[in-house]
PDB file of C-alpha atoms in Angstrom:
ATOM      1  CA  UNK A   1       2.064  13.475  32.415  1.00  0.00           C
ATOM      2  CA  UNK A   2      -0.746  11.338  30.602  1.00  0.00           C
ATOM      3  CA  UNK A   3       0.699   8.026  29.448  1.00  0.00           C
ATOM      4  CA  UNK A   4      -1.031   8.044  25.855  1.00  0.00           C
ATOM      5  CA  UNK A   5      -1.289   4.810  24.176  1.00  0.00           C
ATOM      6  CA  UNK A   6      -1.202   5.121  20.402  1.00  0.00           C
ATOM      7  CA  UNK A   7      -3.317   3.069  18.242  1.00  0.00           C
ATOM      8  CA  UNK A   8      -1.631   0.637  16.210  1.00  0.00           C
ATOM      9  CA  UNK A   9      -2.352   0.734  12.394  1.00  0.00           C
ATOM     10  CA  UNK A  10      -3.981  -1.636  10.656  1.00  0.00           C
ATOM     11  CA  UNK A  11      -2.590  -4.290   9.062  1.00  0.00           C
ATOM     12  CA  UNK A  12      -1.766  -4.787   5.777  1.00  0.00           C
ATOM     13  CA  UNK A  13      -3.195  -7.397   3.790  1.00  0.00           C
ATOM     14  CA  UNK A  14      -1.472  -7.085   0.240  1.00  0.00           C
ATOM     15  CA  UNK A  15       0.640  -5.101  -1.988  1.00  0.00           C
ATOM     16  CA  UNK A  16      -1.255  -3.996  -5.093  1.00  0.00           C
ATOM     17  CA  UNK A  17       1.256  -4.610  -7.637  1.00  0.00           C
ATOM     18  CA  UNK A  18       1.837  -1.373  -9.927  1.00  0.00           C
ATOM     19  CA  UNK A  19       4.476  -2.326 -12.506  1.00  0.00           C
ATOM     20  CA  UNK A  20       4.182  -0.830 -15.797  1.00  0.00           C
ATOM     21  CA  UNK A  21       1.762  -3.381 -17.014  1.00  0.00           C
ATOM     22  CA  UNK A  22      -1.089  -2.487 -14.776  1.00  0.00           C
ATOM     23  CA  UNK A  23       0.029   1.299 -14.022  1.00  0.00           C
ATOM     24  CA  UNK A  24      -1.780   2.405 -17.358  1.00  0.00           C
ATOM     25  CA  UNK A  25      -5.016   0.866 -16.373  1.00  0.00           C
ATOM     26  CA  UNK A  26      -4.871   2.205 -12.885  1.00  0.00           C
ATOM     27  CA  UNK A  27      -4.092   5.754 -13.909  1.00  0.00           C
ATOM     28  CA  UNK A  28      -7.334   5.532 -16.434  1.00  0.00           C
ATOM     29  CA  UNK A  29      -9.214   4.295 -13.590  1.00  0.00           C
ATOM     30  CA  UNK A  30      -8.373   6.919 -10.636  1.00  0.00           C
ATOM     31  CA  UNK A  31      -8.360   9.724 -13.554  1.00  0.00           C
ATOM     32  CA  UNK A  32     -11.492   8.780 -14.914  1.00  0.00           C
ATOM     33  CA  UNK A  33     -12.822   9.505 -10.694  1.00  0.00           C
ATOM     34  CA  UNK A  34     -10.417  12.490 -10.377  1.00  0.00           C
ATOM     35  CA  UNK A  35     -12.229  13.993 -13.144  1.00  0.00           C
ATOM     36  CA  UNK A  36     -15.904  13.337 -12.210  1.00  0.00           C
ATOM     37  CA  UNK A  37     -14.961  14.579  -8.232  1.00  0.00           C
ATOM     38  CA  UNK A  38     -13.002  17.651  -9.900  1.00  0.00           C
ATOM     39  CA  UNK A  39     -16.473  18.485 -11.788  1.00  0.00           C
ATOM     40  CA  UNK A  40     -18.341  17.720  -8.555  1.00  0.00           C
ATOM     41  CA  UNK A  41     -20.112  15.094 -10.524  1.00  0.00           C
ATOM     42  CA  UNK A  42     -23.449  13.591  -8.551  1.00  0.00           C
ATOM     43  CA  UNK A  43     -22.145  10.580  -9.609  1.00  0.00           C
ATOM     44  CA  UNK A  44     -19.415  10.329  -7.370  1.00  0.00           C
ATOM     45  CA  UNK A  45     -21.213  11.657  -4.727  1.00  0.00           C
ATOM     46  CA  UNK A  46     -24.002   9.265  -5.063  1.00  0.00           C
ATOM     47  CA  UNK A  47     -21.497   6.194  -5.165  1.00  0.00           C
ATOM     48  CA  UNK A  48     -19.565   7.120  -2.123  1.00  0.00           C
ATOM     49  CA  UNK A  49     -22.912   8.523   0.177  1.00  0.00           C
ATOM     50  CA  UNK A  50     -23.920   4.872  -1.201  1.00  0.00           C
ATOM     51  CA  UNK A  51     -20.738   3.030   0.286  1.00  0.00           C
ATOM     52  CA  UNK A  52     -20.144   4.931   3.173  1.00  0.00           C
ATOM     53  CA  UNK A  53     -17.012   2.792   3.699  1.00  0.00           C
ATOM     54  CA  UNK A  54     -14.243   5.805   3.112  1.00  0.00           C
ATOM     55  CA  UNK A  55     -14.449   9.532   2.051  1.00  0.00           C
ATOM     56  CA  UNK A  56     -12.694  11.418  -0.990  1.00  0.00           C
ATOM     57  CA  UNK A  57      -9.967  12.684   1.263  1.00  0.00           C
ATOM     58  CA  UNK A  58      -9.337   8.440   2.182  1.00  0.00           C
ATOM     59  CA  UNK A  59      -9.682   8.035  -1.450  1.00  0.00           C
ATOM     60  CA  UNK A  60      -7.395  10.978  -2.963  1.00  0.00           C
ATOM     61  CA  UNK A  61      -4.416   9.379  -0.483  1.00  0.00           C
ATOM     62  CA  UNK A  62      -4.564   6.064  -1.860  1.00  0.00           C
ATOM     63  CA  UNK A  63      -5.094   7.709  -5.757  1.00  0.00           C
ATOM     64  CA  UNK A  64      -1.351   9.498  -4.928  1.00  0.00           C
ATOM     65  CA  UNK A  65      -0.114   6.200  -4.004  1.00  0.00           C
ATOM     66  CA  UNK A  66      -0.954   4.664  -6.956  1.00  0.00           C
ATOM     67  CA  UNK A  67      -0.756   7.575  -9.672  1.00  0.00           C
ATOM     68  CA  UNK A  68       2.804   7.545  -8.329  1.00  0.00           C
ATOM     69  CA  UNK A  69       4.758   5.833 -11.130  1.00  0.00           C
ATOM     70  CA  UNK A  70       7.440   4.977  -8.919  1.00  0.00           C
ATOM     71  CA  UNK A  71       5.825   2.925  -6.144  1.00  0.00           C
ATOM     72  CA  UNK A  72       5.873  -0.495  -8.276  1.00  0.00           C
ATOM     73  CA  UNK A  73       3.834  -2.170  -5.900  1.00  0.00           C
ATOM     74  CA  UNK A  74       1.245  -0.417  -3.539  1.00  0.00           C
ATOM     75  CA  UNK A  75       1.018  -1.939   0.635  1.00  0.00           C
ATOM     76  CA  UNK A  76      -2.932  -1.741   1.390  1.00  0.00           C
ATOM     77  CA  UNK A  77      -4.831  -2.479   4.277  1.00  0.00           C
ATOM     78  CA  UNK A  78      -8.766  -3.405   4.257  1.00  0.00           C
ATOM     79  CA  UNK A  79      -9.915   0.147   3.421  1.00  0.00           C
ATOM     80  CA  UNK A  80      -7.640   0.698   0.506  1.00  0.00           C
ATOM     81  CA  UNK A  81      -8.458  -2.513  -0.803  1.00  0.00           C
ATOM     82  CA  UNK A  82     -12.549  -1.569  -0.514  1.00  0.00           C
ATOM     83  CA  UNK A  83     -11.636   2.004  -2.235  1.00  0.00           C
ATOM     84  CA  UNK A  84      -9.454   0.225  -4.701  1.00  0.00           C
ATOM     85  CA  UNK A  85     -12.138  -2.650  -5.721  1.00  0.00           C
ATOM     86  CA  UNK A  86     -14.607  -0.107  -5.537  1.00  0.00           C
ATOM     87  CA  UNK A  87     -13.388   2.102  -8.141  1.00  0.00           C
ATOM     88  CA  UNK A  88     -13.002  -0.855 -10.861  1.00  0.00           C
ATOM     89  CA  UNK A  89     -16.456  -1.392 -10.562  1.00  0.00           C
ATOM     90  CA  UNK A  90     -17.693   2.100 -10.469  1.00  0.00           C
ATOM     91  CA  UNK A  91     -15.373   2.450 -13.878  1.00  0.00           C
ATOM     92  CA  UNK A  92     -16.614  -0.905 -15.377  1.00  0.00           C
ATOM     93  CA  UNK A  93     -20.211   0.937 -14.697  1.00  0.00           C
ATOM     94  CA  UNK A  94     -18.978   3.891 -15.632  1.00  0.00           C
ATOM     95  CA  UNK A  95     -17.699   2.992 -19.184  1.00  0.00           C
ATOM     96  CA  UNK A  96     -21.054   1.034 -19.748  1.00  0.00           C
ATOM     97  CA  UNK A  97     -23.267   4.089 -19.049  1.00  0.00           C
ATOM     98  CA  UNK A  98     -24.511   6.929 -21.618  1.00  0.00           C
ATOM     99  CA  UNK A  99     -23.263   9.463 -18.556  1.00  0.00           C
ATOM    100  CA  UNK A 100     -19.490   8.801 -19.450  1.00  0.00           C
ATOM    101  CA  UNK A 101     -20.006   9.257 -23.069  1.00  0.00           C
ATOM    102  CA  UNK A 102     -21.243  13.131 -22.248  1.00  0.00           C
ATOM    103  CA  UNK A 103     -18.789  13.700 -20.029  1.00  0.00           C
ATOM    104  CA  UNK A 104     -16.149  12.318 -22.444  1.00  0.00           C
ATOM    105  CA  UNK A 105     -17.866  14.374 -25.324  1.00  0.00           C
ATOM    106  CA  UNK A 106     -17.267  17.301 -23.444  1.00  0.00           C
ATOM    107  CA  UNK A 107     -13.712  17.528 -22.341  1.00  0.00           C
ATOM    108  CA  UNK A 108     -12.003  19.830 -24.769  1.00  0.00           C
ATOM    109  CA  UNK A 109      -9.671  17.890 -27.333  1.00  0.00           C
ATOM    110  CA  UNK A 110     -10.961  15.882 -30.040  1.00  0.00           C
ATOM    111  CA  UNK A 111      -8.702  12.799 -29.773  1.00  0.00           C
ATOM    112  CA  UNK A 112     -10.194  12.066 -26.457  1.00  0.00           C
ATOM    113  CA  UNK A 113     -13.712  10.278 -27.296  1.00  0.00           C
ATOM    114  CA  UNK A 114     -11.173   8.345 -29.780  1.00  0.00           C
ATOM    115  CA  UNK A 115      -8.890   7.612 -26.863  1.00  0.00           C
ATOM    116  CA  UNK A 116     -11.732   6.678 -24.740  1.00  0.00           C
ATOM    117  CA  UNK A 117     -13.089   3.298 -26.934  1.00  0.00           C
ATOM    118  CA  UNK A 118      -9.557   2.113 -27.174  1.00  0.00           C
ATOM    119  CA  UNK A 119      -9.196   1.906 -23.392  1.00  0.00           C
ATOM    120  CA  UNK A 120     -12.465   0.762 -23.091  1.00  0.00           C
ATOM    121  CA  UNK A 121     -11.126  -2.136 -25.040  1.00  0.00           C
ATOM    122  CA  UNK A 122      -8.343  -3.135 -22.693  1.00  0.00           C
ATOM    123  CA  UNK A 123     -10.201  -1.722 -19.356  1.00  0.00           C
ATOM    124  CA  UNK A 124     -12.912  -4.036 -19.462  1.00  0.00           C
ATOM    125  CA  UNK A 125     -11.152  -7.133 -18.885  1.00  0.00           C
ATOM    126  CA  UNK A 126      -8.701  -5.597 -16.943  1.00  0.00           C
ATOM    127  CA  UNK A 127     -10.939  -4.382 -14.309  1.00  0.00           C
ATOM    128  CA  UNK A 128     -12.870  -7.787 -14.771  1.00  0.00           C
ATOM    129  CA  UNK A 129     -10.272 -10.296 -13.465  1.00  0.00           C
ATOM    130  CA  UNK A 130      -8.867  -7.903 -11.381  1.00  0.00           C
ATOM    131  CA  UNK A 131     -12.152  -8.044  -9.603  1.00  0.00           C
ATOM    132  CA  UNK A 132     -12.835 -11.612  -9.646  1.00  0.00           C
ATOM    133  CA  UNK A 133      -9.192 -11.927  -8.540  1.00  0.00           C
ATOM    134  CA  UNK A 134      -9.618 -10.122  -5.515  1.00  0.00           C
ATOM    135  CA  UNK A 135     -13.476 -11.153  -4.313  1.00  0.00           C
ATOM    136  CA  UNK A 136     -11.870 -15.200  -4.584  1.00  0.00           C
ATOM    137  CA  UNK A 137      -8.543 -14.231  -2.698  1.00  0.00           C
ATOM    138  CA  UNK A 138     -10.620 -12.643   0.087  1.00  0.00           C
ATOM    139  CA  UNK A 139     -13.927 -14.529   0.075  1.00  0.00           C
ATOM    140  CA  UNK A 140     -13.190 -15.795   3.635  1.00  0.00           C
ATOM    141  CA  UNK A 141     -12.757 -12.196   5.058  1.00  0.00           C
ATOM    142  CA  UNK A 142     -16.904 -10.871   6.402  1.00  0.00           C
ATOM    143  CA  UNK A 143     -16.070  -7.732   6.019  1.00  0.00           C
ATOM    144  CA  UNK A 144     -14.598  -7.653   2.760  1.00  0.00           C
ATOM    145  CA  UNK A 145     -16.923 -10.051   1.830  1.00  0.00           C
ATOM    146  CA  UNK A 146     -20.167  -8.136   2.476  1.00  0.00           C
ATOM    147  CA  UNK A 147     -18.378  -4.941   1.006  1.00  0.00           C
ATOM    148  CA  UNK A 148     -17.619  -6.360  -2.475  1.00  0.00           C
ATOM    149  CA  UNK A 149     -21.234  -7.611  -2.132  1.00  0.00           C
ATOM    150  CA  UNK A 150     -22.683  -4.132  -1.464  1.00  0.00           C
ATOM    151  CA  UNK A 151     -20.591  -2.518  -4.206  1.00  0.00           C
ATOM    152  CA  UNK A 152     -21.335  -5.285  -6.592  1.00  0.00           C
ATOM    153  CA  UNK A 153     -25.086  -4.454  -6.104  1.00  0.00           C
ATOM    154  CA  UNK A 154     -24.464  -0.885  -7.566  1.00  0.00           C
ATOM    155  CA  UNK A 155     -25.816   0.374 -10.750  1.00  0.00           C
ATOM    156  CA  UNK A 156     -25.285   3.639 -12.423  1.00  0.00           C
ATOM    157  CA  UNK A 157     -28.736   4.885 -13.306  1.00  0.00           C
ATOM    158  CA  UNK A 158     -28.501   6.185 -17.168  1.00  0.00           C
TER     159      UNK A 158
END
């Protein structure tokens, strides 16, 4: 019998904290991206074939994680962090492009576009510090150094 060696996992680097005063921004976020990868949206497929750091199956298991109201704070590794910075700024570019508006426009209900500027309101910020947080906690990791710079570089072509 083949002595198998299994690969150890990677380590974790934080917990994301999900309490109930950031879970309402992070559903926004990851349902804003559920949305646009439900409507295969060239968008998404665009921003990821960009990145090249994780795939929508990667993504989708760390979006469960965090759409899970229970799990008040979130254990990530380097990957999940990358998806999970990555998606602030895709939604901060997102909510700043004409794009969202049509998509927004289009979903069914008419309280929605309504719904839509009063997030964008608290969002913005949000998303903001949360990203300035994270690229000065982690400024001394390469990797996630030069990741946050390629997904910084990013813009959303209207």
């Amino acid at each position: 019998m083949k002595n198998k060696n299994s690969t150890p996992p990677k380590p974790f680097l934080c917990n994301v904290v999900n309490g109930p005063e950031k879970f309402d921004n992070h559903i926004v976020i990851f349902n804003l991206i559920d949305i646009l990868i439900s409507r295969q949206d060239p968008i998404i497929a665009e921003y990821f074939g960009y990145l090249n750091y994780f795939t929508t199956e990667q993504y989708l298991l760390l979006c469960n994680r965090i759409s899970n109201k229970r799990n008040k704070e979130v254990r990530v590794n380097q990957q999940h962090l990358i998806i999970f910075y990555s998606m602030m700024h895709l939604t901060l570019q997102l909510y700043q492009s004409e794009r969202i508006k049509e998509l927004v426009h289009s979903l069914t209900t008419e309280s929605i576009p309504q719904t839509f500027e009063e997030k964008k309101v608290n969002l913005d910020p949000f998303c903001h510090t949360a990203l300035f947080e994270i690229k000065k906690q982690y400024k001394k990791n390469s990797m996630l150094h030069i990741a946050m710079n390629k997904i910084d570089a990013y813009r959303i072509s209207n």
